[in-house]
Short mmCIF file of C-alpha atoms in Angstrom, two decimals:
data_model
loop_
_atom_site.label_atom_id
_atom_site.label_comp_id
_atom_site.label_asym_id
_atom_site.label_seq_id
_atom_site.Cartn_x
_atom_site.Cartn_y
_atom_site.Cartn_z
CA MET A 1 90.46 97.98 108.59
CA THR A 2 87.39 100.15 107.20
CA ALA A 3 86.35 100.47 103.30
CA GLU A 4 87.87 103.20 101.63
CA PRO A 5 84.72 106.25 101.44
CA GLU A 6 82.89 106.57 98.56
CA LEU A 7 84.34 109.93 97.67
CA LYS A 8 88.13 108.95 97.41
CA VAL A 9 86.93 105.84 95.09
CA ALA A 10 86.12 108.11 92.87
CA GLN A 11 88.72 110.34 93.59
CA ARG A 12 91.25 108.19 92.60
CA GLN A 13 89.92 106.20 90.29
CA ALA A 14 89.97 110.01 87.85
CA ILE A 15 93.78 110.46 88.96
CA HIS A 16 94.15 106.98 87.53
CA ALA A 17 92.04 108.25 83.98
CA SER A 18 93.39 110.96 83.55
CA GLY A 19 96.42 110.24 83.83
CA TRP A 20 96.70 113.41 85.74
CA GLY A 21 100.53 114.08 87.65
CA GLN A 22 102.69 111.15 85.73
CA PRO A 23 105.51 112.13 84.93
CA PHE A 24 106.58 112.12 80.72
CA ARG A 25 109.88 110.73 80.34
CA PHE A 26 111.31 110.80 76.45
CA LEU A 27 114.24 107.92 76.35
CA GLN A 28 112.62 104.70 75.92
CA PRO A 29 114.47 102.98 74.05
CA HIS A 30 112.81 100.10 74.22
CA ASN A 31 110.02 101.00 72.50
CA LEU A 32 109.04 101.48 69.37
CA ALA A 33 107.10 105.27 69.19
CA PHE A 34 110.02 106.78 70.35
CA TRP A 35 111.98 104.95 67.86
CA VAL A 36 109.82 106.57 64.23
CA TYR A 37 109.75 110.01 66.77
CA LEU A 38 113.54 110.03 65.95
CA LEU A 39 113.83 109.14 63.09
CA GLY A 40 111.11 111.31 61.89
CA VAL A 41 112.58 115.00 63.44
CA GLY A 42 116.20 112.76 63.23
CA GLY A 43 115.25 112.72 59.14
CA GLY A 44 113.91 116.94 59.23
CA THR A 45 116.08 117.96 60.29
CA LEU A 46 118.31 116.32 57.40
CA THR A 47 115.48 117.36 55.27
CA MET A 48 115.76 121.21 56.39
CA LEU A 49 119.10 121.68 56.54
CA GLN A 50 119.12 120.63 52.66
CA TYR A 51 116.13 123.07 51.94
CA PHE A 52 117.86 126.09 53.52
CA SER A 53 121.76 125.32 52.82
CA SER A 54 122.54 125.59 49.66
CA GLY A 55 121.16 129.87 49.64
CA ALA A 56 121.58 130.57 53.82
CA GLU A 57 124.52 132.67 53.20
CA PHE A 58 122.82 134.81 50.18
CA TYR A 59 119.45 135.06 51.99
CA SER A 60 120.27 135.29 55.83
CA SER A 61 118.90 138.29 55.88
CA ALA A 62 115.30 137.05 55.58
CA LEU A 63 116.06 134.15 57.50
CA THR A 64 117.24 135.48 60.32
CA GLY A 65 113.67 137.54 59.90
CA GLY A 66 111.38 135.51 59.89
CA ILE A 67 113.07 133.28 62.86
CA VAL A 68 112.44 136.46 64.48
CA LEU A 69 109.84 137.67 64.15
CA PHE A 70 107.86 134.66 64.34
CA GLY A 71 110.01 133.42 68.08
CA LEU A 72 108.47 136.29 69.26
CA TYR A 73 104.75 136.07 67.21
CA LEU A 74 105.59 132.01 69.36
CA VAL A 75 104.64 134.20 72.67
CA PRO A 76 101.42 135.13 72.80
CA TRP A 77 100.08 131.72 71.55
CA LEU A 78 102.18 129.87 74.04
CA LEU A 79 100.32 132.05 76.80
CA LEU A 80 97.13 131.02 75.42
CA LEU A 81 97.75 127.62 74.61
CA ARG A 82 99.11 127.63 78.18
CA HIS A 83 95.52 128.92 80.39
CA GLN A 84 93.73 126.22 77.45
CA ASN A 85 95.84 123.57 79.35
CA ARG A 86 94.26 124.19 82.59
CA PHE A 87 92.20 120.70 83.59
CA THR A 88 94.23 117.81 83.68
CA ALA A 89 97.07 119.80 82.62
CA GLN A 90 99.93 118.05 80.38
CA PRO A 91 103.93 118.56 80.80
CA ALA A 92 104.88 121.11 79.63
CA SER A 93 107.67 118.45 77.88
CA LEU A 94 105.26 116.01 75.99
CA LEU A 95 103.85 119.26 74.60
CA ALA A 96 108.05 120.24 73.31
CA THR A 97 108.09 116.77 72.63
CA GLY A 98 104.60 117.38 69.93
CA PHE A 99 105.82 120.84 68.47
CA ILE A 100 109.10 119.29 67.79
CA TRP A 101 107.32 116.79 66.01
CA GLY A 102 105.00 118.98 64.17
CA GLY A 103 107.55 121.73 63.64
CA ILE A 104 110.24 119.68 62.33
CA ALA A 105 109.21 115.91 61.02
CA ALA A 106 105.63 116.79 59.91
CA THR A 107 107.12 120.06 57.43
CA PHE A 108 109.67 119.06 56.78
CA TRP A 109 110.08 115.12 56.66
CA ILE A 110 106.23 114.57 55.53
CA ALA A 111 104.39 117.69 54.18
CA LEU A 112 107.11 119.12 52.37
CA PRO A 113 108.09 115.85 49.75
CA ALA A 114 104.65 114.92 49.49
CA ASN A 115 103.16 118.07 48.70
CA ASN A 116 105.18 118.37 46.21
CA ALA A 117 104.77 115.14 44.35
CA LEU A 118 100.50 115.60 44.85
CA LEU A 119 100.98 118.76 44.03
CA ALA A 120 102.26 117.94 40.68
CA ILE A 121 99.86 114.99 40.27
CA TRP A 122 96.91 116.97 40.61
CA THR A 123 98.46 119.49 37.94
CA LYS A 124 98.85 116.47 35.38
CA VAL A 125 95.61 115.17 36.01
CA GLY A 126 93.07 118.01 35.88
CA GLY A 127 95.67 120.43 33.39
CA THR A 128 97.26 123.71 35.25
CA SER A 129 94.17 126.56 35.78
CA PHE A 130 92.48 123.67 37.60
CA ALA A 131 95.80 123.13 39.46
CA GLN A 132 96.49 126.37 40.36
CA ASN A 133 92.85 126.55 41.96
CA TRP A 134 92.13 123.62 43.73
CA ALA A 135 95.37 121.53 43.78
CA ALA A 136 96.84 123.36 46.89
CA GLY A 137 93.37 122.82 48.94
CA LEU A 138 93.45 118.93 47.63
CA THR A 139 96.65 118.19 48.81
CA ALA A 140 97.42 119.70 51.95
CA PRO A 141 94.32 119.01 53.99
CA ILE A 142 95.40 114.97 53.76
CA ASN A 143 98.67 114.60 53.99
CA GLU A 144 99.36 117.89 56.51
CA GLU A 145 96.33 117.21 58.89
CA PHE A 146 97.94 113.62 58.91
CA SER A 147 101.29 114.15 59.36
CA LYS A 148 100.76 116.83 61.62
CA ALA A 149 98.32 113.95 63.95
CA ILE A 150 101.24 111.39 63.53
CA GLY A 151 102.83 112.94 66.31
CA LEU A 152 99.80 111.83 68.19
CA VAL A 153 100.26 109.56 68.00
CA LEU A 154 103.21 108.50 68.44
CA LEU A 155 102.74 110.66 72.14
CA ILE A 156 99.61 108.12 73.06
CA GLY A 157 102.68 105.49 72.20
CA LEU A 158 105.46 107.26 74.00
CA ALA A 159 102.46 108.34 77.42
CA PRO A 160 99.41 105.82 77.02
CA ARG A 161 98.41 107.24 80.48
CA LEU A 162 99.19 110.73 79.36
CA VAL A 163 97.25 111.35 76.34
CA ARG A 164 93.93 109.95 77.64
CA SER A 165 90.55 112.19 76.54
CA ALA A 166 89.40 114.66 73.62
CA TYR A 167 90.55 117.08 75.09
CA ASP A 168 94.91 115.66 75.28
CA GLY A 169 93.84 115.55 71.56
CA PHE A 170 92.69 118.90 71.51
CA ILE A 171 95.43 120.42 73.62
CA ILE A 172 98.35 118.45 72.16
CA GLY A 173 97.35 118.76 68.76
CA ALA A 174 97.17 122.20 68.73
CA TYR A 175 101.43 123.01 70.06
CA ILE A 176 101.98 120.66 66.93
CA GLY A 177 100.03 122.80 64.98
CA LEU A 178 102.11 126.09 66.36
CA GLY A 179 105.01 124.08 65.78
CA PHE A 180 104.27 122.96 62.02
CA GLN A 181 102.22 126.73 61.72
CA VAL A 182 105.73 128.73 63.02
CA PHE A 183 108.60 126.26 60.64
CA GLU A 184 106.44 126.92 57.49
CA ASP A 185 106.05 130.44 58.15
CA VAL A 186 110.13 130.37 58.03
CA LEU A 187 110.29 128.19 55.30
CA TYR A 188 107.39 131.00 53.77
CA VAL A 189 110.08 134.07 54.15
CA TYR A 190 112.70 132.68 52.74
CA ASN A 191 110.76 131.64 49.49
CA GLY A 192 109.22 134.81 49.32
CA ALA A 193 113.34 136.41 49.54
CA THR A 194 114.24 133.73 47.48
CA GLN A 195 111.16 134.75 44.66
CA VAL A 196 112.28 138.48 44.67
CA TYR A 197 116.19 137.59 43.95
CA GLY A 198 116.89 139.02 47.32
CA VAL A 199 116.12 142.40 47.42
CA ASP A 200 114.51 144.62 50.16
CA GLN A 201 114.81 141.11 52.06
CA LEU A 202 114.37 142.38 55.99
CA GLY A 203 110.81 144.17 54.07
CA SER A 204 109.95 140.76 52.41
CA SER A 205 110.48 139.42 55.83
CA LEU A 206 107.92 142.31 57.29
CA LYS A 207 105.54 141.32 54.11
CA MET A 208 105.22 137.84 55.05
CA PHE A 209 104.89 138.12 58.90
CA LEU A 210 102.60 140.66 59.02
CA ILE A 211 99.65 138.11 55.62
CA ARG A 212 101.16 134.60 57.85
CA GLY A 213 100.64 135.95 60.78
CA ALA A 214 97.02 137.32 60.47
CA ALA A 215 96.07 134.26 58.26
CA GLY A 216 98.28 132.23 61.43
CA ILE A 217 94.86 132.75 64.19
CA VAL A 218 92.50 130.12 62.14
CA SER A 219 96.03 128.31 60.77
CA HIS A 220 97.44 125.34 61.67
CA ALA A 221 96.97 125.64 65.24
CA LEU A 222 93.47 125.66 64.85
CA PHE A 223 93.72 122.62 62.37
CA SER A 224 95.40 120.31 64.19
CA ALA A 225 93.50 121.08 67.15
CA ILE A 226 90.49 120.32 65.93
CA PHE A 227 91.84 117.49 63.80
CA CYS A 228 93.64 116.05 66.88
CA ALA A 229 90.38 115.71 69.28
CA GLY A 230 88.68 113.55 66.42
CA LEU A 231 90.98 111.08 66.64
CA MET A 232 90.76 110.78 70.35
CA TRP A 233 87.24 110.90 69.47
CA ILE A 234 87.98 108.06 67.49
CA LEU A 235 89.77 105.84 69.45
CA GLY A 236 87.87 106.36 72.57
CA ARG A 237 91.06 105.53 74.73
CA SER A 238 89.34 106.88 77.61
CA GLY A 239 86.01 105.24 77.59
CA GLU A 240 84.35 108.48 75.53
CA ARG A 241 84.86 106.39 72.07
CA LYS A 242 82.19 108.51 69.27
CA LEU A 243 83.08 107.37 65.98
CA LEU A 244 80.85 110.11 63.90
CA ARG A 245 81.39 112.44 66.40
CA GLY A 246 85.71 112.07 65.50
CA VAL A 247 85.04 111.38 61.82
CA LEU A 248 83.07 114.66 61.54
CA THR A 249 85.27 116.70 63.71
CA MET A 250 88.64 115.34 61.69
CA LEU A 251 87.04 115.89 57.97
CA ALA A 252 85.85 119.61 59.48
CA ALA A 253 89.42 120.18 60.27
CA MET A 254 90.40 119.63 56.62
CA VAL A 255 87.45 121.50 54.75
CA PHE A 256 88.49 124.40 56.80
CA HIS A 257 91.69 123.58 55.57
CA GLY A 258 91.23 123.21 51.93
CA ALA A 259 89.04 126.43 52.21
CA TRP A 260 91.53 128.39 53.38
CA ASP A 261 94.79 126.70 50.81
CA ASP A 262 92.23 127.22 47.77
CA MET A 263 90.64 130.64 48.19
CA GLY A 264 91.40 132.27 45.49
CA GLY A 265 89.55 129.19 43.13
CA LEU A 266 86.67 129.60 45.79
CA SER A 267 86.64 133.15 45.17
CA ASN A 268 86.66 132.55 40.90
CA GLY A 269 88.03 136.24 40.35
CA SER A 270 85.16 138.44 43.06
CA ALA A 271 86.90 140.99 44.30
CA LEU A 272 84.13 140.36 46.91
CA ARG A 273 84.03 136.98 47.71
CA SER A 274 88.23 137.90 48.08
CA ILE A 275 87.61 139.64 50.64
CA VAL A 276 84.03 138.38 52.65
CA PHE A 277 85.20 134.52 52.18
CA PRO A 278 88.25 135.11 54.69
CA PHE A 279 86.54 136.70 57.33
CA LEU A 280 83.52 134.40 56.32
CA ILE A 281 85.32 131.08 56.77
CA ALA A 282 87.36 132.46 60.04
CA LEU A 283 83.95 132.87 61.88
CA ILE A 284 82.79 129.64 61.25
CA GLU A 285 86.00 127.71 61.84
CA LEU A 286 86.16 129.36 64.84
CA SER A 287 82.49 128.78 66.01
CA ALA A 288 83.16 124.94 65.72
CA LEU A 289 86.49 125.08 67.40
CA PHE A 290 84.43 126.03 70.32
CA TYR A 291 82.16 123.97 70.02
CA VAL A 292 85.04 121.12 69.82
CA LEU A 293 86.21 122.54 73.37
CA ARG A 294 82.76 122.41 74.74
CA HIS A 295 82.65 118.87 74.42
CA ALA A 296 86.08 117.83 74.11
CA ALA A 297 87.11 119.04 77.70
CA SER A 298 83.89 117.65 79.24
CA GLN A 299 85.82 114.61 80.70
CA GLU A 300 88.33 116.64 81.91
CA ARG A 301 85.51 118.56 83.58
CA SER A 302 84.08 115.80 85.33
CA TRP A 303 87.10 113.85 85.98
CA ILE A 304 88.64 117.57 88.01
CA ARG A 305 84.88 117.89 90.65
CA GLU A 306 86.17 113.29 90.89
CA LEU A 307 88.74 114.62 92.01
CA LEU A 308 87.71 117.28 94.48
CA ALA A 309 84.92 116.21 95.80
CA PRO A 310 86.40 114.70 99.29
CA GLU A 311 87.81 118.55 99.22
CA VAL A 312 84.42 119.87 99.09
CA GLU A 313 82.92 117.79 101.48
CA ALA A 314 85.46 118.68 103.86
CA GLY A 315 84.85 122.91 103.53
CA ILE A 316 88.59 122.99 101.80
CA VAL A 317 85.89 124.08 98.57
CA ASP A 318 83.18 125.30 98.51
CA PRO A 319 80.30 124.74 95.26
CA PRO A 320 81.00 127.50 93.36
CA LEU A 321 84.72 127.28 93.12
CA LEU A 322 83.84 124.25 91.97
CA ASP A 323 82.05 125.08 89.53
CA ALA A 324 84.27 127.62 88.17
CA VAL A 325 87.51 125.51 88.52
CA SER A 326 85.80 122.70 86.49
CA GLY A 327 83.94 124.30 84.31
CA LEU A 328 84.09 127.23 81.44
CA ARG A 329 84.31 130.56 81.04
CA ALA A 330 80.77 131.14 81.53
CA ASP A 331 81.57 129.64 85.32
CA ARG A 332 84.51 131.28 86.41
CA LYS A 333 82.96 134.64 85.09
CA LYS A 334 80.04 133.75 87.54
CA TYR A 335 82.69 133.08 90.29
CA ARG A 336 84.49 136.64 89.91
CA LYS A 337 80.46 138.50 89.87
CA LEU A 338 80.15 136.43 93.06
CA LEU A 339 83.67 137.28 94.66
CA ARG A 340 82.66 140.86 93.15
CA ASP A 341 87.08 141.03 93.80
CA ARG A 342 88.32 139.47 90.61
CA ALA A 343 91.75 139.91 91.35
CA ARG A 344 90.87 137.63 94.70
CA ALA A 345 88.62 135.23 91.99
CA ARG A 346 91.21 134.76 90.05
CA HIS A 347 94.02 133.61 92.92
CA THR A 348 91.85 131.58 94.81
CA VAL A 349 90.68 129.40 90.89
CA GLU A 350 94.66 129.01 90.57
CA ALA A 351 94.65 128.17 94.05
CA ALA A 352 92.43 125.09 93.44
CA SER A 353 93.74 123.80 89.88
CA ASP A 354 97.20 123.54 92.02
CA LEU A 355 95.44 121.62 94.86
CA ALA A 356 93.92 119.75 92.61
CA ARG A 357 96.77 118.98 90.18
CA GLU A 358 99.43 118.24 94.01
CA ILE A 359 96.60 115.43 95.08
CA ALA A 360 96.38 114.10 91.43
CA LYS A 361 100.91 114.34 92.17
CA ALA A 362 99.81 112.34 96.03
CA ASP A 363 97.57 109.68 93.92
CA GLY A 364 94.66 110.97 96.69
CA ALA A 365 97.26 110.62 99.72
CA ASP A 366 97.97 113.74 102.31
CA THR A 367 101.05 114.71 101.44
CA ARG A 368 103.47 118.19 102.43
CA ARG A 369 103.16 119.73 98.93
CA VAL A 370 98.93 118.99 99.59
CA ASP A 371 98.65 120.37 103.20
CA HIS A 372 100.52 123.16 101.67
CA ALA A 373 97.99 123.75 98.92
CA ARG A 374 94.71 123.61 101.32
CA ALA A 375 96.68 126.00 103.45
CA GLU A 376 97.04 128.63 100.34
CA LEU A 377 93.55 128.06 98.98
CA ARG A 378 92.22 128.38 102.91
CA ARG A 379 94.02 131.95 103.33
CA LEU A 380 93.02 133.00 99.66
CA ARG A 381 89.22 131.99 101.07
CA GLY A 382 89.59 133.55 104.40
CA ALA A 383 87.56 129.81 106.35
#
């Protein structure tokens, strides 16, 4: 017997470390995480139905408008996150499980009652004026970020081999946060209609959609992506434990969340501050987001390189293509310039990603699907 080549050994190690290609199975009756998840979603569903049932008939136009508008708002978000989920990609079923936790369990089972309780405490402690300016920012970052992160912990329990890296936390956290964001926005639409006693419900729904939709660009999906990446750094499940970075990342997400919720207190009645601060905070948040994304992806990029290294040696993938598949936006842009054909470059990178996915599913073996992916890549490269 001959020893397995070193590159193939490293390839298998990368596949096993990342968990890429592993299926996600939600129904796990012998797993405690499964029952806690069901408890949270079931409790959140009951709370949601109780919340809306009393006025659902009278405010049906607002509720329907909110659901339709934010349902449409969800589409570009899903396309964006699908594009980001491109390294050792997570199964859609797992991401949907996270989305449902964020929308139902985190929003209605935990955050809604917890926020009401803590807001009442801040009012008693600091008075009405203090609570109006600062209570929201001292409440939501604690209750909401941890309620969403519980979903990530449960998914680790349900899929320990799939949820491994800080990048996994980033992507899953974004989906959980997006679920929270969309369901909370519908809640805001409903509450806005009740505050004006149902007058011009469609108009109030559209107004709330424009306000919440614009703010949503730097809202819960961003907060949770950063927060959950930090949590994964602390847990160090893939051997990349970075305790200080993880703590600071989680705190940064909470600070960003608090700054948005306490924008009135930070502006202190100044019209100029109320205009400048949202843009300034958004700029800082997006800079932090890309910083976290870049560092969180480093482990995944390393796995991709190790997974495709035997294909490079065999001439199926060339080094510039490997850089594009495992790299960041600048690497893909460099590859497009090299080919001088944007469409061909995009299709070739996608084909290389498909090959990596099939190799992971086959645990490094040569299967019919792997051979087909290789043939498609050769065709695109003209090799």
